[in-house]
Amino acid sequence: MAEQKERTFIAIKPDGVQRGIIGEVIKRFETKGFKLVGMKMLHAPQDLLEQHYIDLKERPFFPTLMKYMTSGPVVAMVWEGKGAVKTGRVMLGETNPADSKPGTIRGDFCIDVSKNIIHGSDSVDSANTEISLWFKEGDLCSYSSCAASWLY
Ligand code: IDP
Ligand code: MG
């Protein structure tokens, strides 16, 4: 069996969805060369978000974060390709948009750390944990049956 390519979990947060930035995010990951292997839109339940952000449970902004993330639907995606986790984080920019360079998603489309429009896994381990939290294995696609070998 072919070696599993690196995958990262990317989610467009409720403000990104409401502001119409879904297509822009997909365009950036797609044209960069990553492959979309899973995508769904959902109004994420609180218990899923509590698991997703378990490491931040004790932080003072946690209740605000939960309110923000349940304020509307999110678009959850899995992108695959060489260095998807690290490159994905570079494409997102810093957690605080004020520290994010122009050309990054947060640098181009938001100004406030509490409304920073997008999530991206910060390590391969957390990517795997987050992917299995948000998706069932059968939900994810494989391109292995494609005739042409992929460039990336
Ligand atoms: P990351 O999303 O860049 O990985 P984390 O430190 O994991 O950043 O924080 C998760 C999310 O929590 C951030 O993306 C942001 O939505 C929110 N957050 C982080 N720090 C703050 C803060 O100081 N105030 C309000 N919200 C914050
Ligand atoms: Mg994080």
PDB file of C-alpha atoms and ligand atoms in Angstrom:
ATOM      1  CA  MET A   1       0.000   0.000   0.000  1.00  0.00           C
ATOM      2  CA  ALA A   2       1.246   3.498  -0.848  1.00  0.00           C
ATOM      3  CA  GLU A   3       2.608   5.530   2.038  1.00  0.00           C
ATOM      4  CA  GLN A   4      -0.001   7.848   3.562  1.00  0.00           C
ATOM      5  CA  LYS A   5       0.734  11.460   2.597  1.00  0.00           C
ATOM      6  CA  GLU A   6       0.781  14.097   5.294  1.00  0.00           C
ATOM      7  CA  ARG A   7      -2.627  15.530   6.112  1.00  0.00           C
ATOM      8  CA  THR A   8      -3.724  18.622   7.977  1.00  0.00           C
ATOM      9  CA  PHE A   9      -7.036  19.712   9.429  1.00  0.00           C
ATOM     10  CA  ILE A  10      -8.175  23.158   8.280  1.00  0.00           C
ATOM     11  CA  ALA A  11     -11.427  24.757   9.415  1.00  0.00           C
ATOM     12  CA  ILE A  12     -12.994  27.992   8.273  1.00  0.00           C
ATOM     13  CA  LYS A  13     -14.482  29.484  11.421  1.00  0.00           C
ATOM     14  CA  PRO A  14     -17.980  31.033  11.628  1.00  0.00           C
ATOM     15  CA  ASP A  15     -16.753  34.555  10.823  1.00  0.00           C
ATOM     16  CA  GLY A  16     -14.857  33.302   7.755  1.00  0.00           C
ATOM     17  CA  VAL A  17     -17.989  31.507   6.551  1.00  0.00           C
ATOM     18  CA  GLN A  18     -20.237  34.526   7.192  1.00  0.00           C
ATOM     19  CA  ARG A  19     -17.813  36.881   5.452  1.00  0.00           C
ATOM     20  CA  GLY A  20     -17.666  34.737   2.324  1.00  0.00           C
ATOM     21  CA  ILE A  21     -14.022  33.663   2.556  1.00  0.00           C
ATOM     22  CA  ILE A  22     -14.606  29.916   1.970  1.00  0.00           C
ATOM     23  CA  GLY A  23     -13.744  30.046  -1.728  1.00  0.00           C
ATOM     24  CA  GLU A  24     -10.638  32.154  -1.164  1.00  0.00           C
ATOM     25  CA  VAL A  25      -9.262  29.675   1.386  1.00  0.00           C
ATOM     26  CA  ILE A  26      -9.974  26.687  -0.830  1.00  0.00           C
ATOM     27  CA  LYS A  27      -8.391  28.484  -3.793  1.00  0.00           C
ATOM     28  CA  ARG A  28      -5.186  29.149  -1.860  1.00  0.00           C
ATOM     29  CA  PHE A  29      -4.752  25.556  -0.676  1.00  0.00           C
ATOM     30  CA  GLU A  30      -5.746  24.124  -4.042  1.00  0.00           C
ATOM     31  CA  THR A  31      -3.496  26.334  -6.146  1.00  0.00           C
ATOM     32  CA  LYS A  32      -0.612  25.812  -3.715  1.00  0.00           C
ATOM     33  CA  GLY A  33      -0.770  22.152  -4.696  1.00  0.00           C
ATOM     34  CA  PHE A  34      -2.525  20.447  -1.800  1.00  0.00           C
ATOM     35  CA  LYS A  35      -5.314  17.961  -2.395  1.00  0.00           C
ATOM     36  CA  LEU A  36      -8.686  18.241  -0.734  1.00  0.00           C
ATOM     37  CA  VAL A  37      -9.535  14.814   0.696  1.00  0.00           C
ATOM     38  CA  GLY A  38     -12.439  15.704   2.990  1.00  0.00           C
ATOM     39  CA  MET A  39     -14.839  18.581   3.490  1.00  0.00           C
ATOM     40  CA  LYS A  40     -18.070  19.232   5.346  1.00  0.00           C
ATOM     41  CA  MET A  41     -20.066  22.176   6.598  1.00  0.00           C
ATOM     42  CA  LEU A  42     -21.560  21.895  10.048  1.00  0.00           C
ATOM     43  CA  HIS A  43     -22.743  23.837  13.038  1.00  0.00           C
ATOM     44  CA  ALA A  44     -20.181  22.310  15.395  1.00  0.00           C
ATOM     45  CA  PRO A  45     -21.546  21.050  18.712  1.00  0.00           C
ATOM     46  CA  GLN A  46     -20.037  22.399  21.924  1.00  0.00           C
ATOM     47  CA  ASP A  47     -18.679  18.979  23.029  1.00  0.00           C
ATOM     48  CA  LEU A  48     -16.749  18.573  19.765  1.00  0.00           C
ATOM     49  CA  LEU A  49     -15.249  22.047  20.146  1.00  0.00           C
ATOM     50  CA  GLU A  50     -14.356  21.391  23.785  1.00  0.00           C
ATOM     51  CA  GLN A  51     -12.416  18.323  22.659  1.00  0.00           C
ATOM     52  CA  HIS A  52     -10.843  20.193  19.762  1.00  0.00           C
ATOM     53  CA  TYR A  53      -9.640  23.014  22.033  1.00  0.00           C
ATOM     54  CA  ILE A  54      -8.998  20.827  25.122  1.00  0.00           C
ATOM     55  CA  ASP A  55      -5.494  22.296  25.588  1.00  0.00           C
ATOM     56  CA  LEU A  56      -7.003  25.780  25.989  1.00  0.00           C
ATOM     57  CA  LYS A  57      -9.672  24.806  28.533  1.00  0.00           C
ATOM     58  CA  GLU A  58      -8.026  26.745  31.369  1.00  0.00           C
ATOM     59  CA  ARG A  59      -7.362  29.889  29.366  1.00  0.00           C
ATOM     60  CA  PRO A  60      -9.412  32.982  30.270  1.00  0.00           C
ATOM     61  CA  PHE A  61     -10.689  33.376  26.710  1.00  0.00           C
ATOM     62  CA  PHE A  62     -12.036  29.790  26.507  1.00  0.00           C
ATOM     63  CA  PRO A  63     -15.732  30.708  27.108  1.00  0.00           C
ATOM     64  CA  THR A  64     -15.509  33.464  24.463  1.00  0.00           C
ATOM     65  CA  LEU A  65     -13.839  31.003  22.101  1.00  0.00           C
ATOM     66  CA  MET A  66     -16.692  28.501  22.576  1.00  0.00           C
ATOM     67  CA  LYS A  67     -19.303  31.221  21.968  1.00  0.00           C
ATOM     68  CA  TYR A  68     -17.485  32.353  18.827  1.00  0.00           C
ATOM     69  CA  MET A  69     -17.031  28.847  17.407  1.00  0.00           C
ATOM     70  CA  THR A  70     -20.708  27.953  17.990  1.00  0.00           C
ATOM     71  CA  SER A  71     -21.992  31.237  16.532  1.00  0.00           C
ATOM     72  CA  GLY A  72     -22.563  29.712  13.081  1.00  0.00           C
ATOM     73  CA  PRO A  73     -21.530  26.945  10.715  1.00  0.00           C
ATOM     74  CA  VAL A  74     -17.904  26.093  10.056  1.00  0.00           C
ATOM     75  CA  VAL A  75     -16.303  24.419   7.046  1.00  0.00           C
ATOM     76  CA  ALA A  76     -14.086  21.522   8.141  1.00  0.00           C
ATOM     77  CA  MET A  77     -11.532  20.241   5.653  1.00  0.00           C
ATOM     78  CA  VAL A  78      -8.658  17.819   5.329  1.00  0.00           C
ATOM     79  CA  TRP A  79      -5.861  18.795   2.954  1.00  0.00           C
ATOM     80  CA  GLU A  80      -3.151  16.387   1.902  1.00  0.00           C
ATOM     81  CA  GLY A  81       0.353  16.815   0.523  1.00  0.00           C
ATOM     82  CA  LYS A  82       4.029  17.142   1.324  1.00  0.00           C
ATOM     83  CA  GLY A  83       4.507  19.292   4.425  1.00  0.00           C
ATOM     84  CA  ALA A  84       0.770  20.070   4.596  1.00  0.00           C
ATOM     85  CA  VAL A  85       0.838  20.803   8.344  1.00  0.00           C
ATOM     86  CA  LYS A  86       3.786  23.201   8.423  1.00  0.00           C
ATOM     87  CA  THR A  87       3.049  24.878   5.103  1.00  0.00           C
ATOM     88  CA  GLY A  88      -0.612  25.168   6.088  1.00  0.00           C
ATOM     89  CA  ARG A  89       0.390  27.090   9.215  1.00  0.00           C
ATOM     90  CA  VAL A  90       2.630  29.389   7.170  1.00  0.00           C
ATOM     91  CA  MET A  91      -0.275  30.052   4.798  1.00  0.00           C
ATOM     92  CA  LEU A  92      -2.556  30.888   7.752  1.00  0.00           C
ATOM     93  CA  GLY A  93      -0.189  33.364   9.410  1.00  0.00           C
ATOM     94  CA  GLU A  94       0.153  33.949  13.147  1.00  0.00           C
ATOM     95  CA  THR A  95      -2.600  33.349  15.713  1.00  0.00           C
ATOM     96  CA  ASN A  96      -2.919  37.117  16.134  1.00  0.00           C
ATOM     97  CA  PRO A  97      -3.736  38.726  12.784  1.00  0.00           C
ATOM     98  CA  ALA A  98      -1.817  41.810  13.921  1.00  0.00           C
ATOM     99  CA  ASP A  99       1.377  39.720  13.795  1.00  0.00           C
ATOM    100  CA  SER A 100       0.460  38.036  10.490  1.00  0.00           C
ATOM    101  CA  LYS A 101       2.231  39.167   7.355  1.00  0.00           C
ATOM    102  CA  PRO A 102       0.291  40.369   4.315  1.00  0.00           C
ATOM    103  CA  GLY A 103      -0.002  37.450   1.924  1.00  0.00           C
ATOM    104  CA  THR A 104      -1.099  35.094   4.683  1.00  0.00           C
ATOM    105  CA  ILE A 105      -4.797  34.319   5.152  1.00  0.00           C
ATOM    106  CA  ARG A 106      -5.030  35.955   8.572  1.00  0.00           C
ATOM    107  CA  GLY A 107      -2.747  38.765   7.427  1.00  0.00           C
ATOM    108  CA  ASP A 108      -5.027  39.537   4.499  1.00  0.00           C
ATOM    109  CA  PHE A 109      -8.524  38.993   5.881  1.00  0.00           C
ATOM    110  CA  CYS A 110      -8.801  39.764   9.599  1.00  0.00           C
ATOM    111  CA  ILE A 111      -7.604  42.067  12.377  1.00  0.00           C
ATOM    112  CA  ASP A 112      -8.671  40.556  15.720  1.00  0.00           C
ATOM    113  CA  VAL A 113      -7.240  37.481  17.515  1.00  0.00           C
ATOM    114  CA  SER A 114     -10.704  36.507  18.740  1.00  0.00           C
ATOM    115  CA  LYS A 115     -12.063  36.513  15.159  1.00  0.00           C
ATOM    116  CA  ASN A 116      -9.206  35.093  13.146  1.00  0.00           C
ATOM    117  CA  ILE A 117     -11.355  33.248  10.560  1.00  0.00           C
ATOM    118  CA  ILE A 118      -9.440  29.975  10.212  1.00  0.00           C
ATOM    119  CA  HIS A 119      -7.956  27.036  12.111  1.00  0.00           C
ATOM    120  CA  GLY A 120      -4.992  24.910  11.055  1.00  0.00           C
ATOM    121  CA  SER A 121      -3.346  21.992  12.873  1.00  0.00           C
ATOM    122  CA  ASP A 122      -0.039  22.898  14.537  1.00  0.00           C
ATOM    123  CA  SER A 123       1.725  19.504  14.322  1.00  0.00           C
ATOM    124  CA  VAL A 124       1.357  16.184  12.532  1.00  0.00           C
ATOM    125  CA  ASP A 125       0.199  14.570  15.782  1.00  0.00           C
ATOM    126  CA  SER A 126      -2.475  17.164  16.444  1.00  0.00           C
ATOM    127  CA  ALA A 127      -3.532  16.975  12.780  1.00  0.00           C
ATOM    128  CA  ASN A 128      -4.153  13.241  13.145  1.00  0.00           C
ATOM    129  CA  THR A 129      -6.048  13.743  16.407  1.00  0.00           C
ATOM    130  CA  GLU A 130      -8.167  16.564  14.936  1.00  0.00           C
ATOM    131  CA  ILE A 131      -8.912  14.688  11.707  1.00  0.00           C
ATOM    132  CA  SER A 132     -10.187  11.680  13.636  1.00  0.00           C
ATOM    133  CA  LEU A 133     -12.244  13.958  15.878  1.00  0.00           C
ATOM    134  CA  TRP A 134     -14.002  15.712  12.984  1.00  0.00           C
ATOM    135  CA  PHE A 135     -14.136  12.960  10.331  1.00  0.00           C
ATOM    136  CA  LYS A 136     -14.768   9.241  10.095  1.00  0.00           C
ATOM    137  CA  GLU A 137     -12.094   7.425   8.076  1.00  0.00           C
ATOM    138  CA  GLY A 138     -14.701   6.493   5.454  1.00  0.00           C
ATOM    139  CA  ASP A 139     -15.495  10.212   4.942  1.00  0.00           C
ATOM    140  CA  LEU A 140     -12.050  10.880   3.498  1.00  0.00           C
ATOM    141  CA  CYS A 141     -11.227  10.352  -0.160  1.00  0.00           C
ATOM    142  CA  SER A 142      -8.245   8.701  -1.730  1.00  0.00           C
ATOM    143  CA  TYR A 143      -6.819   9.617  -5.103  1.00  0.00           C
ATOM    144  CA  SER A 144      -4.905   6.340  -5.328  1.00  0.00           C
ATOM    145  CA  SER A 145      -7.114   5.078  -8.167  1.00  0.00           C
ATOM    146  CA  CYS A 146      -6.254   8.090 -10.365  1.00  0.00           C
ATOM    147  CA  ALA A 147      -4.258   7.014 -13.407  1.00  0.00           C
ATOM    148  CA  ALA A 148      -1.787   9.890 -13.432  1.00  0.00           C
ATOM    149  CA  SER A 149       0.678  10.212 -10.590  1.00  0.00           C
ATOM    150  CA  TRP A 150       0.358  13.481  -8.731  1.00  0.00           C
ATOM    151  CA  LEU A 151       2.896  16.233  -8.954  1.00  0.00           C
ATOM    152  CA  TYR A 152       2.870  16.943  -5.229  1.00  0.00           C
TER     153      TYR A 152
HETATM  154  P1  IDP B   1      -3.965  28.869  16.626  1.00  0.00           P
HETATM  155  O1  IDP B   1      -5.418  28.904  16.171  1.00  0.00           O
HETATM  156  O2  IDP B   1      -3.115  29.815  15.810  1.00  0.00           O
HETATM  157  O3  IDP B   1      -3.399  27.483  16.687  1.00  0.00           O
HETATM  158  P2  IDP B   1      -4.190  28.774  19.533  1.00  0.00           P
HETATM  159  O4  IDP B   1      -3.222  29.369  20.496  1.00  0.00           O
HETATM  160  O5  IDP B   1      -4.248  27.289  19.414  1.00  0.00           O
HETATM  161  O6  IDP B   1      -3.933  29.470  18.104  1.00  0.00           O
HETATM  162  O7  IDP B   1      -5.621  29.326  19.911  1.00  0.00           O
HETATM  163  C1  IDP B   1      -6.782  28.776  19.343  1.00  0.00           C
HETATM  164  C2  IDP B   1      -7.748  29.878  19.022  1.00  0.00           C
HETATM  165  O8  IDP B   1      -8.163  30.519  20.226  1.00  0.00           O
HETATM  166  C3  IDP B   1      -7.190  31.026  18.165  1.00  0.00           C
HETATM  167  O9  IDP B   1      -7.125  30.733  16.789  1.00  0.00           O
HETATM  168  C4  IDP B   1      -8.164  32.128  18.484  1.00  0.00           C
HETATM  169  O10 IDP B   1      -9.413  31.916  17.795  1.00  0.00           O
HETATM  170  C5  IDP B   1      -8.406  31.896  19.977  1.00  0.00           C
HETATM  171  N1  IDP B   1      -7.496  32.706  20.798  1.00  0.00           N
HETATM  172  C6  IDP B   1      -6.180  32.469  21.026  1.00  0.00           C
HETATM  173  N2  IDP B   1      -5.647  33.415  21.822  1.00  0.00           N
HETATM  174  C7  IDP B   1      -6.667  34.261  22.096  1.00  0.00           C
HETATM  175  C8  IDP B   1      -6.753  35.457  22.896  1.00  0.00           C
HETATM  176  O11 IDP B   1      -5.787  35.925  23.494  1.00  0.00           O
HETATM  177  N3  IDP B   1      -7.984  36.054  22.933  1.00  0.00           N
HETATM  178  C9  IDP B   1      -9.070  35.561  22.279  1.00  0.00           C
HETATM  179  N4  IDP B   1      -9.030  34.445  21.531  1.00  0.00           N
HETATM  180  C10 IDP B   1      -7.848  33.808  21.443  1.00  0.00           C
HETATM  181 MG    MG B   2      -3.817  25.894  17.954  1.00  0.00          MG
END
